[in-house]
Each structure stands twice: as structure tokens, then as C-alpha cells.
mmCIF file of C-alpha atoms and ligand atoms in Angstrom:
data_model
loop_
_atom_site.group_PDB
_atom_site.id
_atom_site.type_symbol
_atom_site.label_atom_id
_atom_site.label_comp_id
_atom_site.label_asym_id
_atom_site.label_seq_id
_atom_site.Cartn_x
_atom_site.Cartn_y
_atom_site.Cartn_z
ATOM 1 C CA MET A 24 -53.906 13.523 -55.690
ATOM 2 C CA GLN A 25 -56.513 11.278 -57.294
ATOM 3 C CA LEU A 26 -56.909 7.760 -55.880
ATOM 4 C CA SER A 27 -57.841 4.729 -57.948
ATOM 5 C CA LEU A 28 -58.978 1.924 -55.711
ATOM 6 C CA ILE A 29 -58.920 -1.570 -57.205
ATOM 7 C CA VAL A 30 -61.259 -4.241 -55.841
ATOM 8 C CA PRO A 31 -60.877 -7.814 -57.132
ATOM 9 C CA THR A 32 -64.081 -9.806 -56.841
ATOM 10 C CA TYR A 33 -65.138 -13.381 -57.203
ATOM 11 C CA ASN A 34 -68.582 -14.225 -55.818
ATOM 12 C CA GLU A 35 -68.932 -11.190 -53.579
ATOM 13 C CA LYS A 36 -72.456 -10.117 -54.553
ATOM 14 C CA GLU A 37 -73.667 -9.540 -50.983
ATOM 15 C CA ASN A 38 -70.550 -7.567 -50.051
ATOM 16 C CA ILE A 39 -70.638 -5.066 -52.920
ATOM 17 C CA LEU A 40 -73.278 -2.697 -51.569
ATOM 18 C CA PRO A 41 -71.845 -2.360 -48.029
ATOM 19 C CA LEU A 42 -68.324 -2.065 -49.471
ATOM 20 C CA VAL A 43 -69.213 0.667 -51.944
ATOM 21 C CA GLU A 44 -71.163 2.566 -49.284
ATOM 22 C CA ARG A 45 -68.408 2.363 -46.685
ATOM 23 C CA VAL A 46 -65.737 3.356 -49.219
ATOM 24 C CA HIS A 47 -67.816 6.287 -50.414
ATOM 25 C CA HIS A 48 -68.510 7.436 -46.896
ATOM 26 C CA SER A 49 -64.814 7.201 -45.925
ATOM 27 C CA LEU A 50 -63.650 9.058 -49.029
ATOM 28 C CA SER A 51 -66.251 11.847 -49.004
ATOM 29 C CA SER A 52 -63.581 14.550 -49.259
ATOM 30 C CA ILE A 53 -61.234 12.657 -51.608
ATOM 31 C CA ASP A 54 -61.157 12.525 -55.395
ATOM 32 C CA TYR A 55 -61.373 8.804 -56.127
ATOM 33 C CA GLU A 56 -62.550 6.139 -58.548
ATOM 34 C CA LEU A 57 -63.418 2.555 -57.638
ATOM 35 C CA ILE A 58 -62.413 -0.088 -60.170
ATOM 36 C CA ILE A 59 -64.032 -3.457 -59.611
ATOM 37 C CA VAL A 60 -62.424 -6.318 -61.493
ATOM 38 C CA ASP A 61 -64.714 -9.320 -61.614
ATOM 39 C CA ASP A 62 -63.776 -12.690 -63.073
ATOM 40 C CA GLY A 63 -67.188 -13.818 -64.269
ATOM 41 C CA SER A 64 -68.610 -14.539 -60.794
ATOM 42 C CA PRO A 65 -71.554 -16.907 -61.230
ATOM 43 C CA ASP A 66 -73.393 -15.306 -58.268
ATOM 44 C CA GLY A 67 -74.171 -12.089 -60.172
ATOM 45 C CA THR A 68 -71.527 -9.809 -58.637
ATOM 46 C CA ALA A 69 -71.128 -7.932 -61.936
ATOM 47 C CA GLU A 70 -74.865 -7.183 -62.194
ATOM 48 C CA GLU A 71 -74.825 -5.808 -58.657
ATOM 49 C CA VAL A 72 -71.885 -3.534 -59.575
ATOM 50 C CA LYS A 73 -73.700 -2.286 -62.690
ATOM 51 C CA ARG A 74 -76.765 -1.500 -60.595
ATOM 52 C CA LEU A 75 -74.667 0.766 -58.355
ATOM 53 C CA SER A 76 -72.571 2.420 -61.041
ATOM 54 C CA SER A 77 -75.111 5.185 -61.675
ATOM 55 C CA THR A 78 -74.942 6.292 -58.020
ATOM 56 C CA TYR A 79 -71.227 5.898 -57.220
ATOM 57 C CA PRO A 80 -67.939 6.697 -59.036
ATOM 58 C CA LEU A 81 -67.237 3.113 -59.985
ATOM 59 C CA ARG A 82 -66.160 1.173 -63.018
ATOM 60 C CA LEU A 83 -66.556 -2.506 -63.736
ATOM 61 C CA ILE A 84 -64.012 -4.595 -65.608
ATOM 62 C CA GLU A 85 -65.166 -8.080 -66.513
ATOM 63 C CA ARG A 86 -62.591 -10.759 -67.280
ATOM 64 C CA LYS A 87 -62.910 -14.303 -68.508
ATOM 65 C CA GLU A 88 -59.853 -15.689 -66.698
ATOM 66 C CA ARG A 89 -59.423 -16.216 -62.939
ATOM 67 C CA GLY A 90 -56.794 -14.957 -60.510
ATOM 68 C CA LEU A 91 -56.627 -12.343 -57.786
ATOM 69 C CA ALA A 92 -53.211 -10.863 -58.597
ATOM 70 C CA SER A 93 -53.809 -10.735 -62.348
ATOM 71 C CA ALA A 94 -57.200 -9.095 -61.751
ATOM 72 C CA VAL A 95 -55.510 -6.428 -59.629
ATOM 73 C CA VAL A 96 -52.838 -5.775 -62.263
ATOM 74 C CA ARG A 97 -55.583 -5.375 -64.854
ATOM 75 C CA GLY A 98 -57.116 -2.771 -62.555
ATOM 76 C CA PHE A 99 -53.753 -0.962 -62.294
ATOM 77 C CA GLU A 100 -53.630 -0.744 -66.079
ATOM 78 C CA GLU A 101 -57.045 0.883 -66.247
ATOM 79 C CA ALA A 102 -56.490 3.273 -63.344
ATOM 80 C CA GLN A 103 -56.420 7.043 -63.876
ATOM 81 C CA GLY A 104 -55.210 8.119 -60.433
ATOM 82 C CA GLU A 105 -51.759 9.160 -59.328
ATOM 83 C CA ALA A 106 -52.211 6.959 -56.249
ATOM 84 C CA LEU A 107 -53.321 3.343 -56.637
ATOM 85 C CA GLY A 108 -54.821 1.175 -53.942
ATOM 86 C CA VAL A 109 -56.031 -2.380 -53.448
ATOM 87 C CA ILE A 110 -58.731 -3.538 -51.052
ATOM 88 C CA ASP A 111 -60.631 -6.820 -50.780
ATOM 89 C CA ALA A 112 -64.355 -6.771 -51.444
ATOM 90 C CA ASP A 113 -65.292 -8.856 -48.415
ATOM 91 C CA LEU A 114 -64.802 -6.056 -45.839
ATOM 92 C CA GLN A 115 -62.046 -7.906 -44.005
ATOM 93 C CA HIS A 116 -60.056 -4.765 -44.861
ATOM 94 C CA PRO A 117 -61.778 -1.779 -43.200
ATOM 95 C CA PRO A 118 -62.333 0.971 -45.825
ATOM 96 C CA GLU A 119 -62.329 3.561 -43.023
ATOM 97 C CA MET A 120 -58.530 3.225 -42.981
ATOM 98 C CA ILE A 121 -58.015 4.447 -46.537
ATOM 99 C CA PRO A 122 -57.661 8.170 -45.628
ATOM 100 C CA GLN A 123 -54.923 7.292 -43.133
ATOM 101 C CA LEU A 124 -53.060 5.308 -45.790
ATOM 102 C CA LEU A 125 -53.462 8.108 -48.293
ATOM 103 C CA ALA A 126 -52.105 10.568 -45.731
ATOM 104 C CA GLU A 127 -48.890 8.496 -45.566
ATOM 105 C CA ILE A 128 -48.552 8.759 -49.349
ATOM 106 C CA ASP A 129 -49.174 12.507 -49.145
ATOM 107 C CA LYS A 130 -46.418 12.747 -46.538
ATOM 108 C CA GLY A 131 -44.012 11.157 -49.035
ATOM 109 C CA ALA A 132 -44.202 7.366 -48.684
ATOM 110 C CA ASP A 133 -44.058 5.390 -51.937
ATOM 111 C CA VAL A 134 -46.156 2.598 -50.437
ATOM 112 C CA ALA A 135 -48.563 2.663 -47.478
ATOM 113 C CA ILE A 136 -49.529 -0.757 -46.142
ATOM 114 C CA ALA A 137 -52.386 -1.682 -43.837
ATOM 115 C CA SER A 138 -50.357 -4.024 -41.678
ATOM 116 C CA ARG A 139 -51.316 -6.908 -39.430
ATOM 117 C CA TYR A 140 -47.809 -7.273 -38.088
ATOM 118 C CA VAL A 141 -46.880 -3.894 -36.645
ATOM 119 C CA ALA A 142 -47.768 -2.933 -33.049
ATOM 120 C CA GLY A 143 -51.507 -2.437 -32.794
ATOM 121 C CA GLY A 144 -52.370 -4.672 -35.737
ATOM 122 C CA GLY A 145 -53.633 -8.237 -35.812
ATOM 123 C CA VAL A 146 -56.172 -10.739 -37.046
ATOM 124 C CA GLU A 147 -59.601 -11.505 -35.705
ATOM 125 C CA ASP A 148 -60.979 -14.982 -35.688
ATOM 126 C CA TRP A 149 -58.243 -16.933 -37.447
ATOM 127 C CA ALA A 150 -57.639 -20.573 -36.582
ATOM 128 C CA ALA A 151 -54.177 -21.301 -35.178
ATOM 129 C CA SER A 152 -53.329 -23.143 -38.418
ATOM 130 C CA ARG A 153 -54.028 -20.122 -40.618
ATOM 131 C CA LYS A 154 -52.023 -17.910 -38.257
ATOM 132 C CA ILE A 155 -49.057 -20.243 -38.517
ATOM 133 C CA ILE A 156 -49.310 -20.436 -42.314
ATOM 134 C CA SER A 157 -49.463 -16.653 -42.553
ATOM 135 C CA LYS A 158 -46.475 -16.130 -40.224
ATOM 136 C CA GLY A 159 -44.547 -18.902 -41.979
ATOM 137 C CA ALA A 160 -45.228 -17.373 -45.386
ATOM 138 C CA THR A 161 -44.049 -13.988 -44.099
ATOM 139 C CA LEU A 162 -40.879 -15.575 -42.711
ATOM 140 C CA ILE A 163 -40.191 -17.226 -46.082
ATOM 141 C CA ALA A 164 -40.527 -13.829 -47.764
ATOM 142 C CA HIS A 165 -38.160 -12.231 -45.263
ATOM 143 C CA LEU A 166 -35.541 -14.978 -45.627
ATOM 144 C CA SER A 167 -35.572 -15.154 -49.406
ATOM 145 C CA LEU A 168 -36.001 -11.481 -50.201
ATOM 146 C CA PRO A 169 -33.456 -9.585 -48.077
ATOM 147 C CA SER A 170 -34.481 -6.249 -49.532
ATOM 148 C CA LEU A 171 -37.945 -6.661 -47.983
ATOM 149 C CA ARG A 172 -36.895 -7.442 -44.415
ATOM 150 C CA LYS A 173 -37.888 -3.998 -43.191
ATOM 151 C CA VAL A 174 -41.489 -4.559 -44.267
ATOM 152 C CA LYS A 175 -43.402 -6.362 -41.505
ATOM 153 C CA ASP A 176 -46.442 -7.370 -43.573
ATOM 154 C CA PRO A 177 -45.346 -7.735 -47.209
ATOM 155 C CA LEU A 178 -48.234 -10.156 -47.819
ATOM 156 C CA SER A 179 -50.992 -7.744 -46.896
ATOM 157 C CA GLY A 180 -53.769 -7.471 -49.451
ATOM 158 C CA PHE A 181 -54.637 -3.888 -48.439
ATOM 159 C CA PHE A 182 -52.269 -1.094 -49.520
ATOM 160 C CA LEU A 183 -51.821 2.142 -51.456
ATOM 161 C CA PHE A 184 -48.870 3.305 -53.547
ATOM 162 C CA ARG A 185 -47.729 5.917 -56.015
ATOM 163 C CA LYS A 186 -48.458 4.802 -59.543
ATOM 164 C CA LYS A 187 -45.098 6.030 -60.799
ATOM 165 C CA ILE A 188 -43.201 3.299 -58.917
ATOM 166 C CA VAL A 189 -44.642 0.587 -61.161
ATOM 167 C CA GLU A 190 -44.381 2.481 -64.432
ATOM 168 C CA GLY A 191 -42.157 0.582 -66.862
ATOM 169 C CA ILE A 192 -41.974 -2.399 -64.509
ATOM 170 C CA ASN A 193 -43.077 -5.842 -65.506
ATOM 171 C CA LEU A 194 -45.212 -7.323 -62.740
ATOM 172 C CA GLU A 195 -45.749 -11.061 -62.996
ATOM 173 C CA PRO A 196 -49.123 -11.533 -61.363
ATOM 174 C CA ARG A 197 -49.461 -15.025 -60.049
ATOM 175 C CA GLY A 198 -51.494 -16.201 -57.060
ATOM 176 C CA TYR A 199 -52.589 -13.832 -54.317
ATOM 177 C CA LYS A 200 -49.636 -11.757 -53.216
ATOM 178 C CA ILE A 201 -49.621 -8.704 -55.402
ATOM 179 C CA LEU A 202 -48.031 -6.402 -52.799
ATOM 180 C CA LEU A 203 -44.958 -8.637 -52.650
ATOM 181 C CA GLU A 204 -44.613 -8.324 -56.408
ATOM 182 C CA VAL A 205 -44.908 -4.528 -56.273
ATOM 183 C CA LEU A 206 -42.396 -4.210 -53.412
ATOM 184 C CA ALA A 207 -39.829 -6.601 -54.882
ATOM 185 C CA ARG A 208 -39.897 -5.457 -58.480
ATOM 186 C CA SER A 209 -40.240 -1.738 -58.036
ATOM 187 C CA LYS A 210 -37.453 -1.335 -55.426
ATOM 188 C CA VAL A 211 -39.355 1.231 -53.420
ATOM 189 C CA GLN A 212 -37.728 3.653 -51.013
ATOM 190 C CA GLY A 213 -40.247 4.786 -48.385
ATOM 191 C CA VAL A 214 -42.679 2.226 -46.997
ATOM 192 C CA ALA A 215 -45.151 3.161 -44.240
ATOM 193 C CA GLU A 216 -47.105 0.551 -42.310
ATOM 194 C CA VAL A 217 -50.306 1.446 -40.505
ATOM 195 C CA PRO A 218 -51.677 -1.150 -38.048
ATOM 196 C CA TYR A 219 -55.102 -2.666 -38.629
ATOM 197 C CA THR A 220 -57.098 -5.709 -37.640
ATOM 198 C CA PHE A 221 -57.992 -8.150 -40.362
ATOM 199 C CA THR A 222 -61.611 -8.697 -39.433
ATOM 200 C CA LYS A 223 -63.891 -11.683 -39.725
ATOM 201 C CA ARG A 224 -65.631 -12.362 -43.018
ATOM 202 C CA GLU A 225 -69.367 -11.809 -42.475
ATOM 203 C CA ARG A 226 -70.661 -12.860 -45.894
ATOM 204 C CA GLY A 227 -69.425 -15.260 -48.568
ATOM 205 C CA LYS A 228 -66.330 -17.496 -48.466
ATOM 206 C CA SER A 229 -62.562 -17.126 -48.802
ATOM 207 C CA LYS A 230 -61.225 -18.364 -52.142
ATOM 208 C CA ILE A 231 -57.786 -19.240 -50.858
ATOM 209 C CA SER A 232 -56.719 -22.838 -51.494
ATOM 210 C CA LEU A 233 -53.629 -25.000 -51.752
ATOM 211 C CA LYS A 234 -53.116 -23.730 -55.301
ATOM 212 C CA GLU A 235 -52.581 -20.186 -53.993
ATOM 213 C CA GLU A 236 -50.049 -21.447 -51.430
ATOM 214 C CA ILE A 237 -48.074 -23.232 -54.145
ATOM 215 C CA ASP A 238 -48.314 -20.207 -56.422
ATOM 216 C CA TYR A 239 -46.883 -18.196 -53.546
ATOM 217 C CA LEU A 240 -43.788 -20.396 -53.270
ATOM 218 C CA ARG A 241 -43.237 -20.167 -57.025
ATOM 219 C CA GLN A 242 -43.584 -16.409 -56.828
ATOM 220 C CA VAL A 243 -40.994 -16.197 -54.038
ATOM 221 C CA VAL A 244 -38.507 -18.293 -56.039
ATOM 222 C CA ALA A 245 -39.006 -16.111 -59.120
ATOM 223 C CA LEU A 246 -38.557 -12.932 -57.079
ATOM 224 C CA ALA A 247 -35.545 -14.307 -55.190
ATOM 225 C CA LEU A 248 -33.845 -15.112 -58.510
ATOM 226 C CA SER A 249 -34.341 -11.521 -59.534
ATOM 227 C CA GLU A 250 -32.748 -10.266 -56.285
ATOM 228 C CA ASP A 251 -29.268 -8.941 -56.738
ATOM 229 C CA LEU A 252 -27.917 -10.760 -53.669
ATOM 230 C CA TRP A 253 -29.008 -14.236 -54.810
ATOM 231 C CA ARG A 254 -28.000 -13.691 -58.421
ATOM 232 C CA LYS A 255 -24.558 -12.664 -57.312
ATOM 233 C CA ALA A 256 -24.317 -15.527 -54.789
ATOM 234 C CA ILE A 257 -25.152 -18.043 -57.542
ATOM 235 C CA LYS A 258 -22.600 -16.550 -59.936
ATOM 236 C CA PHE A 259 -20.018 -16.383 -57.168
ATOM 237 C CA GLY A 260 -20.682 -20.068 -56.410
ATOM 238 C CA LEU A 261 -20.249 -21.065 -60.059
ATOM 239 C CA VAL A 262 -16.991 -19.117 -60.263
ATOM 240 C CA GLY A 263 -15.930 -20.847 -57.031
ATOM 241 C CA ILE A 264 -16.548 -24.253 -58.631
ATOM 242 C CA SER A 265 -14.426 -23.255 -61.633
ATOM 243 C CA GLY A 266 -11.732 -22.245 -59.134
ATOM 244 C CA ILE A 267 -11.759 -25.698 -57.548
ATOM 245 C CA GLY A 268 -11.047 -27.034 -61.060
ATOM 246 C CA VAL A 269 -8.142 -24.637 -61.602
ATOM 247 C CA ASN A 270 -6.702 -25.424 -58.173
ATOM 248 C CA GLU A 271 -6.922 -29.210 -58.458
ATOM 249 C CA GLY A 272 -5.760 -29.248 -62.097
ATOM 250 C CA LEU A 273 -2.668 -27.187 -61.412
ATOM 251 C CA LEU A 274 -1.963 -29.124 -58.227
ATOM 252 C CA PHE A 275 -1.906 -32.335 -60.223
ATOM 253 C CA LEU A 276 0.187 -30.826 -63.030
ATOM 254 C CA LEU A 277 2.807 -29.301 -60.729
ATOM 255 C CA THR A 278 3.083 -32.343 -58.499
ATOM 256 C CA ASP A 279 2.828 -35.171 -61.003
ATOM 257 C CA THR A 280 4.200 -33.741 -64.244
ATOM 258 C CA VAL A 281 6.624 -31.049 -63.108
ATOM 259 C CA GLY A 282 7.610 -33.012 -60.011
ATOM 260 C CA LEU A 283 7.318 -30.293 -57.381
ATOM 261 C CA SER A 284 6.841 -31.309 -53.758
ATOM 262 C CA GLU A 285 3.213 -31.712 -52.769
ATOM 263 C CA TYR A 286 3.826 -29.250 -49.942
ATOM 264 C CA ILE A 287 4.928 -26.568 -52.414
ATOM 265 C CA SER A 288 2.579 -27.050 -55.379
ATOM 266 C CA PRO A 289 -0.625 -26.094 -53.500
ATOM 267 C CA ILE A 290 0.724 -22.571 -53.027
ATOM 268 C CA PRO A 291 0.844 -21.513 -56.711
ATOM 269 C CA SER A 292 -2.259 -23.633 -57.387
ATOM 270 C CA ILE A 293 -4.354 -21.886 -54.768
ATOM 271 C CA GLU A 294 -3.052 -18.483 -55.821
ATOM 272 C CA ALA A 295 -3.803 -19.243 -59.487
ATOM 273 C CA SER A 296 -7.376 -20.171 -58.596
ATOM 274 C CA ILE A 297 -7.759 -17.018 -56.534
ATOM 275 C CA ILE A 298 -6.625 -14.961 -59.523
ATOM 276 C CA THR A 299 -8.899 -16.713 -62.017
ATOM 277 C CA ASN A 300 -11.790 -16.455 -59.550
ATOM 278 C CA PHE A 301 -11.059 -12.786 -59.148
ATOM 279 C CA MET A 302 -11.005 -12.162 -62.889
ATOM 280 C CA LEU A 303 -14.262 -14.022 -63.483
ATOM 281 C CA ASN A 304 -16.009 -12.320 -60.576
ATOM 282 C CA ASP A 305 -14.754 -8.949 -61.733
ATOM 283 C CA LEU A 306 -15.906 -9.522 -65.307
ATOM 284 C CA TRP A 307 -19.155 -11.295 -64.498
ATOM 285 C CA THR A 308 -20.497 -11.496 -60.925
ATOM 286 C CA PHE A 309 -19.660 -7.933 -59.954
ATOM 287 C CA SER A 310 -19.403 -6.360 -63.404
ATOM 288 C CA ASP A 311 -21.769 -3.619 -62.238
ATOM 289 C CA ARG A 312 -19.556 -2.649 -59.302
ATOM 290 C CA ARG A 313 -16.106 -2.145 -60.800
ATOM 291 C CA GLU A 314 -14.968 1.013 -59.043
ATOM 292 C CA GLY A 315 -11.432 2.378 -58.807
ATOM 293 C CA SER A 316 -8.291 0.341 -59.309
ATOM 294 C CA TRP A 317 -8.247 -3.255 -60.525
ATOM 295 C CA LEU A 318 -5.130 -4.017 -58.517
ATOM 296 C CA ARG A 319 -6.726 -2.737 -55.355
ATOM 297 C CA ARG A 320 -9.732 -5.015 -55.832
ATOM 298 C CA LEU A 321 -7.404 -7.920 -56.576
ATOM 299 C CA ALA A 322 -5.538 -7.211 -53.331
ATOM 300 C CA LYS A 323 -8.785 -7.056 -51.348
ATOM 301 C CA PHE A 324 -9.948 -10.294 -52.932
ATOM 302 C CA ASN A 325 -6.680 -12.038 -52.045
ATOM 303 C CA LEU A 326 -6.970 -10.823 -48.501
ATOM 304 C CA THR A 327 -10.531 -12.027 -47.991
ATOM 305 C CA MET A 328 -9.762 -15.328 -49.737
ATOM 306 C CA ALA A 329 -6.771 -15.948 -47.483
ATOM 307 C CA ALA A 330 -8.971 -15.335 -44.456
ATOM 308 C CA GLY A 331 -11.681 -17.553 -45.987
ATOM 309 C CA ALA A 332 -9.164 -20.362 -46.438
ATOM 310 C CA GLY A 333 -8.149 -19.956 -42.783
ATOM 311 C CA ILE A 334 -11.790 -20.078 -41.718
ATOM 312 C CA THR A 335 -12.379 -23.203 -43.792
ATOM 313 C CA TYR A 336 -9.395 -24.830 -42.144
ATOM 314 C CA GLY A 337 -10.495 -23.665 -38.669
ATOM 315 C CA VAL A 338 -14.045 -25.010 -39.039
ATOM 316 C CA TYR A 339 -12.680 -28.248 -40.472
ATOM 317 C CA SER A 340 -10.235 -28.855 -37.626
ATOM 318 C CA LEU A 341 -12.751 -27.818 -34.972
ATOM 319 C CA ILE A 342 -15.330 -30.285 -36.284
ATOM 320 C CA ILE A 343 -12.952 -33.230 -36.500
ATOM 321 C CA SER A 344 -11.479 -32.586 -33.075
ATOM 322 C CA LEU A 345 -14.808 -32.117 -31.268
ATOM 323 C CA THR A 346 -17.179 -34.476 -33.090
ATOM 324 C CA SER A 347 -17.139 -37.838 -34.817
ATOM 325 C CA ILE A 348 -18.225 -36.334 -38.166
ATOM 326 C CA PRO A 349 -16.104 -37.839 -41.003
ATOM 327 C CA TYR A 350 -13.315 -35.532 -42.144
ATOM 328 C CA LEU A 351 -14.541 -35.299 -45.764
ATOM 329 C CA ILE A 352 -17.908 -34.051 -44.536
ATOM 330 C CA ALA A 353 -16.142 -31.703 -42.123
ATOM 331 C CA MET A 354 -14.212 -30.240 -45.055
ATOM 332 C CA LEU A 355 -17.440 -29.670 -46.966
ATOM 333 C CA LEU A 356 -18.890 -27.815 -43.972
ATOM 334 C CA GLY A 357 -15.700 -25.791 -43.750
ATOM 335 C CA ILE A 358 -15.953 -24.911 -47.432
ATOM 336 C CA VAL A 359 -19.556 -23.770 -46.961
ATOM 337 C CA VAL A 360 -18.598 -21.459 -44.085
ATOM 338 C CA GLY A 361 -15.553 -20.215 -46.000
ATOM 339 C CA PHE A 362 -17.743 -19.611 -49.031
ATOM 340 C CA VAL A 363 -20.232 -17.550 -47.029
ATOM 341 C CA TRP A 364 -17.318 -15.552 -45.625
ATOM 342 C CA ASN A 365 -15.746 -15.011 -49.036
ATOM 343 C CA PHE A 366 -18.986 -14.036 -50.653
ATOM 344 C CA THR A 367 -20.077 -11.703 -47.873
ATOM 345 C CA LEU A 368 -16.777 -9.851 -47.842
ATOM 346 C CA SER A 369 -16.753 -9.628 -51.633
ATOM 347 C CA PHE A 370 -20.296 -8.311 -51.582
ATOM 348 C CA ILE A 371 -19.813 -5.689 -48.907
ATOM 349 C CA TRP A 372 -16.145 -4.761 -49.299
ATOM 350 C CA THR A 373 -14.135 -5.868 -52.371
ATOM 351 C CA TRP A 374 -16.873 -4.884 -54.800
ATOM 352 C CA ARG A 375 -18.616 -2.503 -52.471
ATOM 353 C CA LYS A 376 -21.775 -0.881 -53.740
ATOM 354 C CA ARG A 377 -21.417 2.864 -53.875
ATOM 355 C CA PRO A 378 -24.306 4.539 -52.017
ATOM 356 C CA ILE A 379 -26.705 6.334 -54.341
ATOM 357 C CA ARG A 380 -25.973 10.035 -54.028
ATOM 358 C CA LYS A 381 -29.022 12.096 -53.092
ATOM 359 C CA ASP A 382 -28.159 14.880 -55.555
ATOM 360 C CA ALA A 383 -27.503 12.480 -58.454
HETATM 361 N N1 LIG B 6 -61.205 -11.029 -59.677
HETATM 362 C C1 LIG B 6 -60.910 -12.004 -58.791
HETATM 363 N N2 LIG B 6 -60.485 -13.219 -59.258
HETATM 364 N N3 LIG B 6 -60.986 -11.773 -57.464
HETATM 365 C C2 LIG B 6 -60.683 -12.768 -56.611
HETATM 366 C C3 LIG B 6 -60.262 -14.042 -57.030
HETATM 367 C C4 LIG B 6 -60.163 -14.275 -58.457
HETATM 368 O O1 LIG B 6 -59.808 -15.351 -58.917
HETATM 369 N N4 LIG B 6 -60.014 -14.800 -55.938
HETATM 370 C C5 LIG B 6 -60.296 -14.021 -54.870
HETATM 371 N N5 LIG B 6 -60.703 -12.810 -55.274
HETATM 372 C C6 LIG B 6 -61.117 -11.655 -54.442
HETATM 373 C C7 LIG B 6 -62.189 -11.981 -53.428
HETATM 374 O O2 LIG B 6 -63.485 -11.866 -53.998
HETATM 375 C C8 LIG B 6 -61.916 -10.927 -52.360
HETATM 376 O O3 LIG B 6 -62.477 -9.682 -52.700
HETATM 377 C C9 LIG B 6 -60.399 -10.798 -52.392
HETATM 378 O O4 LIG B 6 -59.992 -11.270 -53.687
HETATM 379 C C10 LIG B 6 -59.705 -11.627 -51.296
HETATM 380 O O5 LIG B 6 -60.064 -12.965 -51.416
HETATM 381 P P1 LIG B 6 -60.253 -13.928 -50.145
HETATM 382 O O6 LIG B 6 -60.406 -15.299 -50.672
HETATM 383 O O7 LIG B 6 -61.290 -13.412 -49.227
HETATM 384 O O8 LIG B 6 -58.797 -13.815 -49.472
HETATM 385 P P2 LIG B 6 -58.386 -13.984 -47.946
HETATM 386 O O9 LIG B 6 -59.321 -13.246 -47.044
HETATM 387 O O10 LIG B 6 -58.168 -15.406 -47.671
HETATM 388 O O11 LIG B 6 -56.948 -13.230 -47.900
HETATM 389 C C11 LIG B 6 -56.850 -11.838 -48.183
HETATM 390 O O12 LIG B 6 -56.363 -11.032 -47.142
HETATM 391 C C12 LIG B 6 -55.032 -11.295 -46.701
HETATM 392 C C13 LIG B 6 -54.615 -10.308 -45.632
HETATM 393 O O13 LIG B 6 -54.595 -8.985 -46.132
HETATM 394 C C14 LIG B 6 -55.941 -11.636 -49.382
HETATM 395 O O14 LIG B 6 -55.994 -10.274 -49.774
HETATM 396 C C15 LIG B 6 -54.527 -12.042 -49.022
HETATM 397 O O15 LIG B 6 -53.664 -11.815 -50.139
HETATM 398 C C16 LIG B 6 -54.059 -11.243 -47.844
HETATM 399 O O16 LIG B 6 -52.808 -11.718 -47.366
HETATM 400 MN MN1 LIG B 7 -61.129 -12.436 -47.383
#
């Protein structure tokens, strides 16, 4: 399997020669090409690459714009190999690890990550503040992107993957975290993480700044909105709000206009809102998961909603009896817990996702 290794560079002139030599030495028995994507470095990085291109299997791509992730995606587009890889130019990612990563791909992994956060991995020489930022950023990724929780270091800048997983997928390169983009948008199956130590930079400077941190947060929001779980939760919430309207409207109509007792009218009102919520969720939120009988799903929905209403009431009464929180606030808290219950059960049971059959 041919490997195309992408190296983004900005002002890495002094690192190019040792990088190219170490990569070449590590990959002596592997068919590979090195694609260096330089964004007009004023220090003469591109000239240094050209000087070496007669001796080593490397290609230079020169761009006018700036940006690590977009440079890497440009490299992906130019790559010939079946396996693609990304490594920084500054030697903080040891090239000697590439064969190990490639071996994971050969064994069947879609993505092989050089990972700081699995046993045996780590960082050398980072200030406490950078460690905290890195851990915090990883936690944010894990909380907002549930499908990536298994991956310990989704923000690593050193990884290999099969090219076919990104074919036909629209990556939105922004900021630094290209691996996150690949993992979230390509919905990969097998991910292998190999421990490594992110070493000290010997030459040149890091280009990371506040802009990259902000870009990261924007990237996470964009990816979270493309996650099935959050999309469905938002739709489910909007349907829930429409249901509050149905419930309150009917309650008013039955009590005030028809003249029913206010102890009786909530019953048809609540049931009506459950039915309209069900129909909207079935047609919209979970339109991709309509399996089997409509009546059966309606029954499941009624069941979980009834339990959710009980939970709302339970939380509400617990809060007002144990604390001095105002009852209207307590009801809101109850509704939130009931909502989480209702959504979770809908997501995992009423509109259960059928497992993908292996033979399909
Ligand atoms: N083409 C191009 N354009 N390359 C860039 C740019 C740019 O605008 N900005 C940075 N680079 C190149 C650098 O020249 C270097 O080769 C690589 O991208 C990483 O840049 P650093 O500035 O050294 O990043 P870092 O060390 O702080 O963080 C790196 O390692 C972390 C751990 O794996 C990045 O790869 C992070 O994304 C990663 O989390
Ligand atoms: Mn670096």
C-alpha cells in the first residue's frame, strides 16, 4: 500500500533537512511520497524543499493563503497513495513511528493515531497551562461529539488513514484540528491509537495562537450540529415546545370555553400534545428510523412520555420539599430532566436505530 505523507509548513526551513532524512530513513522499505505544503514562508522553506527534491521522493505545493488544516486538505487532494498521513515538520512528531502506524492500517484500522493520551504516551516540556488547554480542548470534543468518545486523542496532529474514508466527504478545514474533522465527518469504524511522546521543539517556533483556539471552538460547534444526536435533540426540543402550545391551548379551550373541570381538562390536553408530538417526531425528528408498526411506536412514545411526566413531577416535588428554590424554577428543572428522559428513551427505544448488518 502506497503512503502519501503530508507535511504542512510555515517557517520551518531549519527543520526540513532533518525531517526529510529521518522520514526517509524510517520508510526505507516502504513505498511513499512526501508532500510538503508551504504557505509562502518568508524564511525560505520552499527553496530548501526544492533543493532536496532531486534526492528524495518529495513534492512541494506552494499556496498563497495561510492555514494548517486547509494546507493539509490541499495535500490530501494531491496525494496518490492509498494511505494518507499527516506529520508536523518541526519533529515534535517522531517520524520513526510511521511504520508502526502503517502496520495498524495494514491490520485493518481505518485510522491510526499517534496518541498522547493512551498509556505510554505523553508530552515533553509543556507548561502546565498548555497541558490544561490541551486536556480541556479534548474534553470539549468528547462532550460535544459523542461518536468520538472512544478516541483518546482526537486532536493529535500525527496520524495515518485510508484514503477511501474521506472520498466523497466534504471536509471543512478550519484552524488546526484536521484529525477531528476526518474522524467526525467520515464516521470511521476502526481507530487504532499508538502511544507516543510529543517532544520538545528544537528549532523554530509554534504558530499556535488565540485565533486557532477560537477556530477550534467554531469547528466543534459546526461538527456537533452535524452529529445525529444533537440534530435530533434540537428537533425533539422544538417539537416539545410545539407540544407545550397544544397542551396549554387545549387546556384553556376545554376549561374556559367548553366548561370542563380543570381537573379533567388536562388529561385530554396532555394526551393530545403527546399525540401531536409523536406525529411530528415520527415525520421529522426520527424520519430515518421508522421501523415496523406506527401504532407500536405510538404506544412506546406514550409510555415513555407518561414516565417522563412522572419524573418531571418527582423532580419538581423533591426540589420544593427539600430546598427553598421557587416552585416555577423547580418546574423548569423538572421539565429539563423529563425532557432528557423523554429524548433518551425515544432515541434508544421508541425509534431505535437498527444495527448495521455485517452482511448488508
Ligand atoms: N502550510 C502551513 N500553513 N503550515 C502551518 C501553518 C500554516 O498556516 N501553521 C502551522 N503550520 C505547520 C507548522 O510549520 C508545523 O509543521 C505544523 O503545522 C504544526 O505547527 P505548530 O505551530 O508547531 O503546532 P503545535 O506544535 O503547537 O501543535 C501541533 O501538535 C499538536 C499535537 O499533535 C499541531 O499539529 C496540533 O494540531 C496538535 O494537536
Ligand atoms: Mn509544533
